[in-house]
Amino acid sequence: GIQVEQSPPDLILQEGANSTLRCNFSDSVNNLQWFHQNPWGQLINLFYIPSGTKQNGRLSATTVATERYSLLYISSSQTTDSGVYFCAVEPNTGNQFYFGTGTSLTVIP
Amino acid sequence: ETGVTQTPRHLVMGMTNKKSLKCEQHLGHNAMYWYKQSAKKPLELMFVYNFKEQTENNSVPSRFSPECPNSSHLFLHLHTLQPEDSALYLCASSQVLAASSYNEQFFGPGTRLTVL
């Protein structure tokens, strides 16, 4: 099946700093999503972004499908941004989503 | 209720017990999923139901038995589980728009299961 790799695996930021999280995938995809998993386990939808660029407040995402990667930008980070960020992709062959290993983000005051 | 709901939120059971997890989606979607998330691991897809028909079963042991009575409800029946089955069980739903394309998924809050 498709391989989904996220980097970095762990990230510690000072409040107010910016960061970029990366998701690489090994095959062509129909769909790609970014999620934030909070400390209670809830997965929160951030972006549904099979291609192009989207922005939502301090967060933005870019997917370059032809080069098989997606980036999640977090600007002016806040302590509430802490948690694990996952990307998930649906390959062109369809039938299911595959999740990456996640980036664990800790924002310290 | 809005979105995707799951009950119970926490469950502790012995290896000889039988229990069920319930998921309900209020989004009008036609596909539902069960995922397992073990500690410090990514989500693993267990089952997919598309228009109430099971379309994926990723080599899940038979001690996990899914049921989808309609497009809004999904159950996971548990029996004779092992301690290594302790995990966060997440339900999701999406709207299938075309063949083999599952579109954006929305997740419930999960059931944290502990098997003693």
PDB file of C-alpha atoms in Angstrom:
ATOM      1  CA  GLY A   1       0.000   0.000   0.000  1.00  0.00           C
ATOM      2  CA  ILE A   2       0.872   3.682  -0.139  1.00  0.00           C
ATOM      3  CA  GLN A   3       3.503   4.983   2.313  1.00  0.00           C
ATOM      4  CA  VAL A   4       2.809   8.200   4.208  1.00  0.00           C
ATOM      5  CA  GLU A   5       5.670   9.828   6.093  1.00  0.00           C
ATOM      6  CA  GLN A   6       5.486  12.908   8.261  1.00  0.00           C
ATOM      7  CA  SER A   7       8.289  15.096   9.525  1.00  0.00           C
ATOM      8  CA  PRO A   8       9.454  16.092  11.985  1.00  0.00           C
ATOM      9  CA  PRO A   9       8.150  13.414  14.371  1.00  0.00           C
ATOM     10  CA  ASP A  10       8.415  15.777  17.345  1.00  0.00           C
ATOM     11  CA  LEU A  11       8.545  19.549  17.550  1.00  0.00           C
ATOM     12  CA  ILE A  12       8.821  21.931  20.502  1.00  0.00           C
ATOM     13  CA  LEU A  13       8.092  25.605  19.884  1.00  0.00           C
ATOM     14  CA  GLN A  14       8.103  28.764  21.907  1.00  0.00           C
ATOM     15  CA  GLU A  15       4.727  30.478  21.871  1.00  0.00           C
ATOM     16  CA  GLY A  16       4.593  32.911  18.963  1.00  0.00           C
ATOM     17  CA  ALA A  17       6.972  30.957  16.720  1.00  0.00           C
ATOM     18  CA  ASN A  18       6.131  29.681  13.237  1.00  0.00           C
ATOM     19  CA  SER A  19       6.514  26.118  11.981  1.00  0.00           C
ATOM     20  CA  THR A  20       6.142  23.920   8.908  1.00  0.00           C
ATOM     21  CA  LEU A  21       5.038  20.304   9.039  1.00  0.00           C
ATOM     22  CA  ARG A  22       5.568  18.026   6.060  1.00  0.00           C
ATOM     23  CA  CYS A  23       3.711  15.009   4.683  1.00  0.00           C
ATOM     24  CA  ASN A  24       5.282  12.894   1.924  1.00  0.00           C
ATOM     25  CA  PHE A  25       3.403  10.118   0.148  1.00  0.00           C
ATOM     26  CA  SER A  26       4.645   7.452  -2.193  1.00  0.00           C
ATOM     27  CA  ASP A  27       1.866   7.322  -4.807  1.00  0.00           C
ATOM     28  CA  SER A  28      -0.722   9.485  -6.572  1.00  0.00           C
ATOM     29  CA  VAL A  29      -3.676  10.486  -4.406  1.00  0.00           C
ATOM     30  CA  ASN A  30      -7.314  11.481  -4.867  1.00  0.00           C
ATOM     31  CA  ASN A  31      -7.683  13.161  -1.508  1.00  0.00           C
ATOM     32  CA  LEU A  32      -5.598  14.485   1.366  1.00  0.00           C
ATOM     33  CA  GLN A  33      -6.642  15.715   4.787  1.00  0.00           C
ATOM     34  CA  TRP A  34      -4.813  17.338   7.714  1.00  0.00           C
ATOM     35  CA  PHE A  35      -6.046  16.696  11.254  1.00  0.00           C
ATOM     36  CA  HIS A  36      -5.171  17.942  14.726  1.00  0.00           C
ATOM     37  CA  GLN A  37      -5.622  15.388  17.501  1.00  0.00           C
ATOM     38  CA  ASN A  38      -6.111  17.090  20.825  1.00  0.00           C
ATOM     39  CA  PRO A  39      -4.970  15.620  24.170  1.00  0.00           C
ATOM     40  CA  TRP A  40      -8.391  13.977  24.630  1.00  0.00           C
ATOM     41  CA  GLY A  41      -8.083  12.059  21.373  1.00  0.00           C
ATOM     42  CA  GLN A  42     -10.533  14.051  19.261  1.00  0.00           C
ATOM     43  CA  LEU A  43      -9.478  14.413  15.628  1.00  0.00           C
ATOM     44  CA  ILE A  44     -10.275  17.886  14.373  1.00  0.00           C
ATOM     45  CA  ASN A  45     -10.448  18.549  10.639  1.00  0.00           C
ATOM     46  CA  LEU A  46      -8.011  21.247   9.597  1.00  0.00           C
ATOM     47  CA  PHE A  47      -7.898  21.029   5.818  1.00  0.00           C
ATOM     48  CA  TYR A  48      -9.280  18.911   3.024  1.00  0.00           C
ATOM     49  CA  ILE A  49      -6.700  19.697   0.360  1.00  0.00           C
ATOM     50  CA  PRO A  50      -6.046  17.253  -2.501  1.00  0.00           C
ATOM     51  CA  SER A  51      -4.191  20.038  -4.324  1.00  0.00           C
ATOM     52  CA  GLY A  52      -3.449  23.754  -4.117  1.00  0.00           C
ATOM     53  CA  THR A  53      -3.288  26.093  -1.140  1.00  0.00           C
ATOM     54  CA  LYS A  54      -5.829  26.926   1.557  1.00  0.00           C
ATOM     55  CA  GLN A  55      -5.728  29.237   4.551  1.00  0.00           C
ATOM     56  CA  ASN A  56      -7.734  29.286   7.754  1.00  0.00           C
ATOM     57  CA  GLY A  57      -6.654  31.915  10.250  1.00  0.00           C
ATOM     58  CA  ARG A  58      -3.129  31.184  11.484  1.00  0.00           C
ATOM     59  CA  LEU A  59      -3.030  27.887   9.616  1.00  0.00           C
ATOM     60  CA  SER A  60      -2.439  27.261   5.948  1.00  0.00           C
ATOM     61  CA  ALA A  61      -1.733  24.202   3.846  1.00  0.00           C
ATOM     62  CA  THR A  62      -0.283  23.488   0.435  1.00  0.00           C
ATOM     63  CA  THR A  63      -0.423  20.225  -1.476  1.00  0.00           C
ATOM     64  CA  VAL A  64       1.746  19.645  -4.544  1.00  0.00           C
ATOM     65  CA  ALA A  65       0.181  16.435  -5.793  1.00  0.00           C
ATOM     66  CA  THR A  66       2.564  16.026  -8.732  1.00  0.00           C
ATOM     67  CA  GLU A  67       5.533  16.002  -6.335  1.00  0.00           C
ATOM     68  CA  ARG A  68       3.704  13.929  -3.718  1.00  0.00           C
ATOM     69  CA  TYR A  69       3.901  16.137  -0.670  1.00  0.00           C
ATOM     70  CA  SER A  70       1.837  18.472   1.457  1.00  0.00           C
ATOM     71  CA  LEU A  71       2.873  21.167   3.932  1.00  0.00           C
ATOM     72  CA  LEU A  72       1.023  22.539   6.946  1.00  0.00           C
ATOM     73  CA  TYR A  73       2.076  25.998   8.156  1.00  0.00           C
ATOM     74  CA  ILE A  74       1.354  27.190  11.670  1.00  0.00           C
ATOM     75  CA  SER A  75       2.061  30.861  12.335  1.00  0.00           C
ATOM     76  CA  SER A  76       2.198  32.661  15.693  1.00  0.00           C
ATOM     77  CA  SER A  77       1.780  29.370  17.538  1.00  0.00           C
ATOM     78  CA  GLN A  78      -0.274  29.183  20.726  1.00  0.00           C
ATOM     79  CA  THR A  79      -0.271  26.651  23.565  1.00  0.00           C
ATOM     80  CA  THR A  80      -3.647  25.398  22.337  1.00  0.00           C
ATOM     81  CA  ASP A  81      -1.940  24.284  19.110  1.00  0.00           C
ATOM     82  CA  SER A  82      -0.224  21.496  21.070  1.00  0.00           C
ATOM     83  CA  GLY A  83      -1.173  17.956  20.081  1.00  0.00           C
ATOM     84  CA  VAL A  84      -0.496  15.552  17.254  1.00  0.00           C
ATOM     85  CA  TYR A  85      -0.933  16.544  13.617  1.00  0.00           C
ATOM     86  CA  PHE A  86      -1.806  13.818  11.134  1.00  0.00           C
ATOM     87  CA  CYS A  87      -2.080  13.809   7.389  1.00  0.00           C
ATOM     88  CA  ALA A  88      -4.215  11.166   5.684  1.00  0.00           C
ATOM     89  CA  VAL A  89      -4.285  10.330   1.991  1.00  0.00           C
ATOM     90  CA  GLU A  90      -6.622   8.392  -0.258  1.00  0.00           C
ATOM     91  CA  PRO A  91      -4.627   6.851  -3.144  1.00  0.00           C
ATOM     92  CA  ASN A  92      -5.910   6.980  -6.726  1.00  0.00           C
ATOM     93  CA  THR A  93      -6.740   3.290  -6.392  1.00  0.00           C
ATOM     94  CA  GLY A  94      -9.319   4.474  -3.843  1.00  0.00           C
ATOM     95  CA  ASN A  95     -11.094   2.444  -1.162  1.00  0.00           C
ATOM     96  CA  GLN A  96      -9.508   3.844   2.013  1.00  0.00           C
ATOM     97  CA  PHE A  97      -7.476   6.548   3.707  1.00  0.00           C
ATOM     98  CA  TYR A  98      -3.944   5.927   4.950  1.00  0.00           C
ATOM     99  CA  PHE A  99      -2.664   7.916   7.907  1.00  0.00           C
ATOM    100  CA  GLY A 100       0.852   9.163   8.485  1.00  0.00           C
ATOM    101  CA  THR A 101       2.763   8.610  11.713  1.00  0.00           C
ATOM    102  CA  GLY A 102       2.042  12.126  12.928  1.00  0.00           C
ATOM    103  CA  THR A 103       3.988  15.132  14.224  1.00  0.00           C
ATOM    104  CA  SER A 104       3.748  15.698  17.961  1.00  0.00           C
ATOM    105  CA  LEU A 105       3.790  19.463  18.616  1.00  0.00           C
ATOM    106  CA  THR A 106       4.354  21.049  22.008  1.00  0.00           C
ATOM    107  CA  VAL A 107       4.041  24.818  22.327  1.00  0.00           C
ATOM    108  CA  ILE A 108       5.517  26.217  25.518  1.00  0.00           C
ATOM    109  CA  PRO A 109       4.597  29.620  26.973  1.00  0.00           C
TER     110      PRO A 109
ATOM    111  CA  GLU B   1     -26.643  16.141  18.453  1.00  0.00           C
ATOM    112  CA  THR B   2     -24.352  17.235  15.671  1.00  0.00           C
ATOM    113  CA  GLY B   3     -21.479  15.660  13.783  1.00  0.00           C
ATOM    114  CA  VAL B   4     -20.368  12.188  14.791  1.00  0.00           C
ATOM    115  CA  THR B   5     -21.088  10.841  18.268  1.00  0.00           C
ATOM    116  CA  GLN B   6     -19.703   7.762  19.991  1.00  0.00           C
ATOM    117  CA  THR B   7     -20.727   5.923  23.152  1.00  0.00           C
ATOM    118  CA  PRO B   8     -19.419   5.009  25.572  1.00  0.00           C
ATOM    119  CA  ARG B   9     -16.466   7.382  25.823  1.00  0.00           C
ATOM    120  CA  HIS B  10     -14.597   5.051  28.172  1.00  0.00           C
ATOM    121  CA  LEU B  11     -14.924   1.294  28.619  1.00  0.00           C
ATOM    122  CA  VAL B  12     -13.125  -1.170  30.860  1.00  0.00           C
ATOM    123  CA  MET B  13     -13.824  -4.827  30.229  1.00  0.00           C
ATOM    124  CA  GLY B  14     -12.511  -8.232  31.128  1.00  0.00           C
ATOM    125  CA  MET B  15     -11.318 -10.707  28.552  1.00  0.00           C
ATOM    126  CA  THR B  16     -14.467 -12.815  28.878  1.00  0.00           C
ATOM    127  CA  ASN B  17     -16.937  -9.924  28.564  1.00  0.00           C
ATOM    128  CA  LYS B  18     -19.059  -8.987  25.577  1.00  0.00           C
ATOM    129  CA  LYS B  19     -19.621  -5.303  24.899  1.00  0.00           C
ATOM    130  CA  SER B  20     -20.576  -3.043  22.000  1.00  0.00           C
ATOM    131  CA  LEU B  21     -19.388   0.356  20.828  1.00  0.00           C
ATOM    132  CA  LYS B  22     -21.900   2.638  19.147  1.00  0.00           C
ATOM    133  CA  CYS B  23     -21.383   5.353  16.561  1.00  0.00           C
ATOM    134  CA  GLU B  24     -23.989   7.692  15.100  1.00  0.00           C
ATOM    135  CA  GLN B  25     -23.483  10.310  12.392  1.00  0.00           C
ATOM    136  CA  HIS B  26     -25.810  13.276  11.937  1.00  0.00           C
ATOM    137  CA  LEU B  27     -24.222  14.538   8.704  1.00  0.00           C
ATOM    138  CA  GLY B  28     -26.281  12.648   6.119  1.00  0.00           C
ATOM    139  CA  HIS B  29     -23.217  10.716   4.964  1.00  0.00           C
ATOM    140  CA  ASN B  30     -23.308   7.326   3.250  1.00  0.00           C
ATOM    141  CA  ALA B  31     -19.994   5.802   4.376  1.00  0.00           C
ATOM    142  CA  MET B  32     -18.821   4.968   7.893  1.00  0.00           C
ATOM    143  CA  TYR B  33     -15.527   3.655   9.269  1.00  0.00           C
ATOM    144  CA  TRP B  34     -13.972   2.083  12.361  1.00  0.00           C
ATOM    145  CA  TYR B  35     -10.346   2.908  13.161  1.00  0.00           C
ATOM    146  CA  LYS B  36      -8.066   1.660  15.943  1.00  0.00           C
ATOM    147  CA  GLN B  37      -5.367   3.867  17.447  1.00  0.00           C
ATOM    148  CA  SER B  38      -2.899   2.196  19.792  1.00  0.00           C
ATOM    149  CA  ALA B  39      -0.562   4.232  21.974  1.00  0.00           C
ATOM    150  CA  LYS B  40       1.968   6.246  19.942  1.00  0.00           C
ATOM    151  CA  LYS B  41       0.843   4.704  16.644  1.00  0.00           C
ATOM    152  CA  PRO B  42      -1.023   6.087  13.645  1.00  0.00           C
ATOM    153  CA  LEU B  43      -4.636   5.229  12.999  1.00  0.00           C
ATOM    154  CA  GLU B  44      -5.305   1.785  11.538  1.00  0.00           C
ATOM    155  CA  LEU B  45      -8.426   1.282   9.432  1.00  0.00           C
ATOM    156  CA  MET B  46     -10.477  -1.683  10.614  1.00  0.00           C
ATOM    157  CA  PHE B  47     -13.757  -1.630   8.651  1.00  0.00           C
ATOM    158  CA  VAL B  48     -15.482   0.444   5.986  1.00  0.00           C
ATOM    159  CA  TYR B  49     -19.218   0.485   5.271  1.00  0.00           C
ATOM    160  CA  ASN B  50     -20.401   2.112   2.065  1.00  0.00           C
ATOM    161  CA  PHE B  51     -24.205   2.405   1.717  1.00  0.00           C
ATOM    162  CA  LYS B  52     -24.508  -0.096   4.612  1.00  0.00           C
ATOM    163  CA  GLU B  53     -22.411  -2.692   2.793  1.00  0.00           C
ATOM    164  CA  GLN B  54     -19.046  -3.684   4.219  1.00  0.00           C
ATOM    165  CA  THR B  55     -16.418  -2.896   1.608  1.00  0.00           C
ATOM    166  CA  GLU B  56     -13.192  -3.209   3.593  1.00  0.00           C
ATOM    167  CA  ASN B  57     -12.027  -5.520   6.365  1.00  0.00           C
ATOM    168  CA  ASN B  58      -8.350  -5.031   6.985  1.00  0.00           C
ATOM    169  CA  SER B  59      -7.535  -8.462   8.404  1.00  0.00           C
ATOM    170  CA  VAL B  60      -9.261  -7.690  11.673  1.00  0.00           C
ATOM    171  CA  PRO B  61      -9.578 -10.617  14.143  1.00  0.00           C
ATOM    172  CA  SER B  62     -13.031 -12.149  14.397  1.00  0.00           C
ATOM    173  CA  ARG B  63     -13.334 -11.059  18.034  1.00  0.00           C
ATOM    174  CA  PHE B  64     -14.265  -7.672  16.511  1.00  0.00           C
ATOM    175  CA  SER B  65     -17.618  -7.825  14.723  1.00  0.00           C
ATOM    176  CA  PRO B  66     -19.058  -4.733  12.987  1.00  0.00           C
ATOM    177  CA  GLU B  67     -22.708  -4.044  12.286  1.00  0.00           C
ATOM    178  CA  CYS B  68     -24.228  -1.279  10.183  1.00  0.00           C
ATOM    179  CA  PRO B  69     -28.059  -1.400  10.391  1.00  0.00           C
ATOM    180  CA  ASN B  70     -28.490   1.849   8.430  1.00  0.00           C
ATOM    181  CA  SER B  71     -26.339   4.623   6.987  1.00  0.00           C
ATOM    182  CA  SER B  72     -26.442   6.633  10.235  1.00  0.00           C
ATOM    183  CA  HIS B  73     -25.468   3.966  12.762  1.00  0.00           C
ATOM    184  CA  LEU B  74     -22.424   1.762  13.158  1.00  0.00           C
ATOM    185  CA  PHE B  75     -21.636  -0.708  15.916  1.00  0.00           C
ATOM    186  CA  LEU B  76     -18.537  -2.626  16.896  1.00  0.00           C
ATOM    187  CA  HIS B  77     -19.308  -5.757  18.896  1.00  0.00           C
ATOM    188  CA  LEU B  78     -16.475  -6.971  21.108  1.00  0.00           C
ATOM    189  CA  HIS B  79     -16.014 -10.430  22.612  1.00  0.00           C
ATOM    190  CA  THR B  80     -13.136 -12.344  24.222  1.00  0.00           C
ATOM    191  CA  LEU B  81     -10.735  -9.454  23.688  1.00  0.00           C
ATOM    192  CA  GLN B  82      -7.061  -9.488  24.627  1.00  0.00           C
ATOM    193  CA  PRO B  83      -5.146  -6.880  26.652  1.00  0.00           C
ATOM    194  CA  GLU B  84      -3.339  -5.801  23.452  1.00  0.00           C
ATOM    195  CA  ASP B  85      -6.730  -4.693  22.081  1.00  0.00           C
ATOM    196  CA  SER B  86      -6.680  -1.797  24.544  1.00  0.00           C
ATOM    197  CA  ALA B  87      -6.716   1.326  22.386  1.00  0.00           C
ATOM    198  CA  LEU B  88      -8.711   4.345  21.265  1.00  0.00           C
ATOM    199  CA  TYR B  89     -11.441   3.274  18.834  1.00  0.00           C
ATOM    200  CA  LEU B  90     -12.526   6.015  16.467  1.00  0.00           C
ATOM    201  CA  CYS B  91     -15.536   6.167  14.196  1.00  0.00           C
ATOM    202  CA  ALA B  92     -15.690   8.381  11.117  1.00  0.00           C
ATOM    203  CA  SER B  93     -18.102   9.153   8.301  1.00  0.00           C
ATOM    204  CA  SER B  94     -17.894  10.695   4.849  1.00  0.00           C
ATOM    205  CA  GLN B  95     -19.993  11.281   1.754  1.00  0.00           C
ATOM    206  CA  VAL B  96     -19.008   9.047  -1.149  1.00  0.00           C
ATOM    207  CA  LEU B  97     -19.426  11.121  -4.296  1.00  0.00           C
ATOM    208  CA  ALA B  98     -17.977   8.799  -6.907  1.00  0.00           C
ATOM    209  CA  ALA B  99     -16.832   5.222  -7.202  1.00  0.00           C
ATOM    210  CA  SER B 100     -13.685   4.555  -5.193  1.00  0.00           C
ATOM    211  CA  SER B 101     -13.442   8.071  -3.728  1.00  0.00           C
ATOM    212  CA  TYR B 102     -14.282   8.556  -0.089  1.00  0.00           C
ATOM    213  CA  ASN B 103     -14.079  12.328   0.196  1.00  0.00           C
ATOM    214  CA  GLU B 104     -13.569  14.264   3.447  1.00  0.00           C
ATOM    215  CA  GLN B 105     -13.869  12.277   6.681  1.00  0.00           C
ATOM    216  CA  PHE B 106     -15.294  13.525   9.982  1.00  0.00           C
ATOM    217  CA  PHE B 107     -14.433  11.786  13.236  1.00  0.00           C
ATOM    218  CA  GLY B 108     -16.216  11.117  16.493  1.00  0.00           C
ATOM    219  CA  PRO B 109     -14.548  11.679  19.887  1.00  0.00           C
ATOM    220  CA  GLY B 110     -13.577   8.014  20.258  1.00  0.00           C
ATOM    221  CA  THR B 111     -14.028   5.281  22.853  1.00  0.00           C
ATOM    222  CA  ARG B 112     -11.024   4.605  25.047  1.00  0.00           C
ATOM    223  CA  LEU B 113     -11.057   0.864  25.668  1.00  0.00           C
ATOM    224  CA  THR B 114      -9.099  -0.941  28.368  1.00  0.00           C
ATOM    225  CA  VAL B 115      -9.072  -4.737  28.416  1.00  0.00           C
ATOM    226  CA  LEU B 116      -8.002  -6.274  31.719  1.00  0.00           C
TER     227      LEU B 116
END
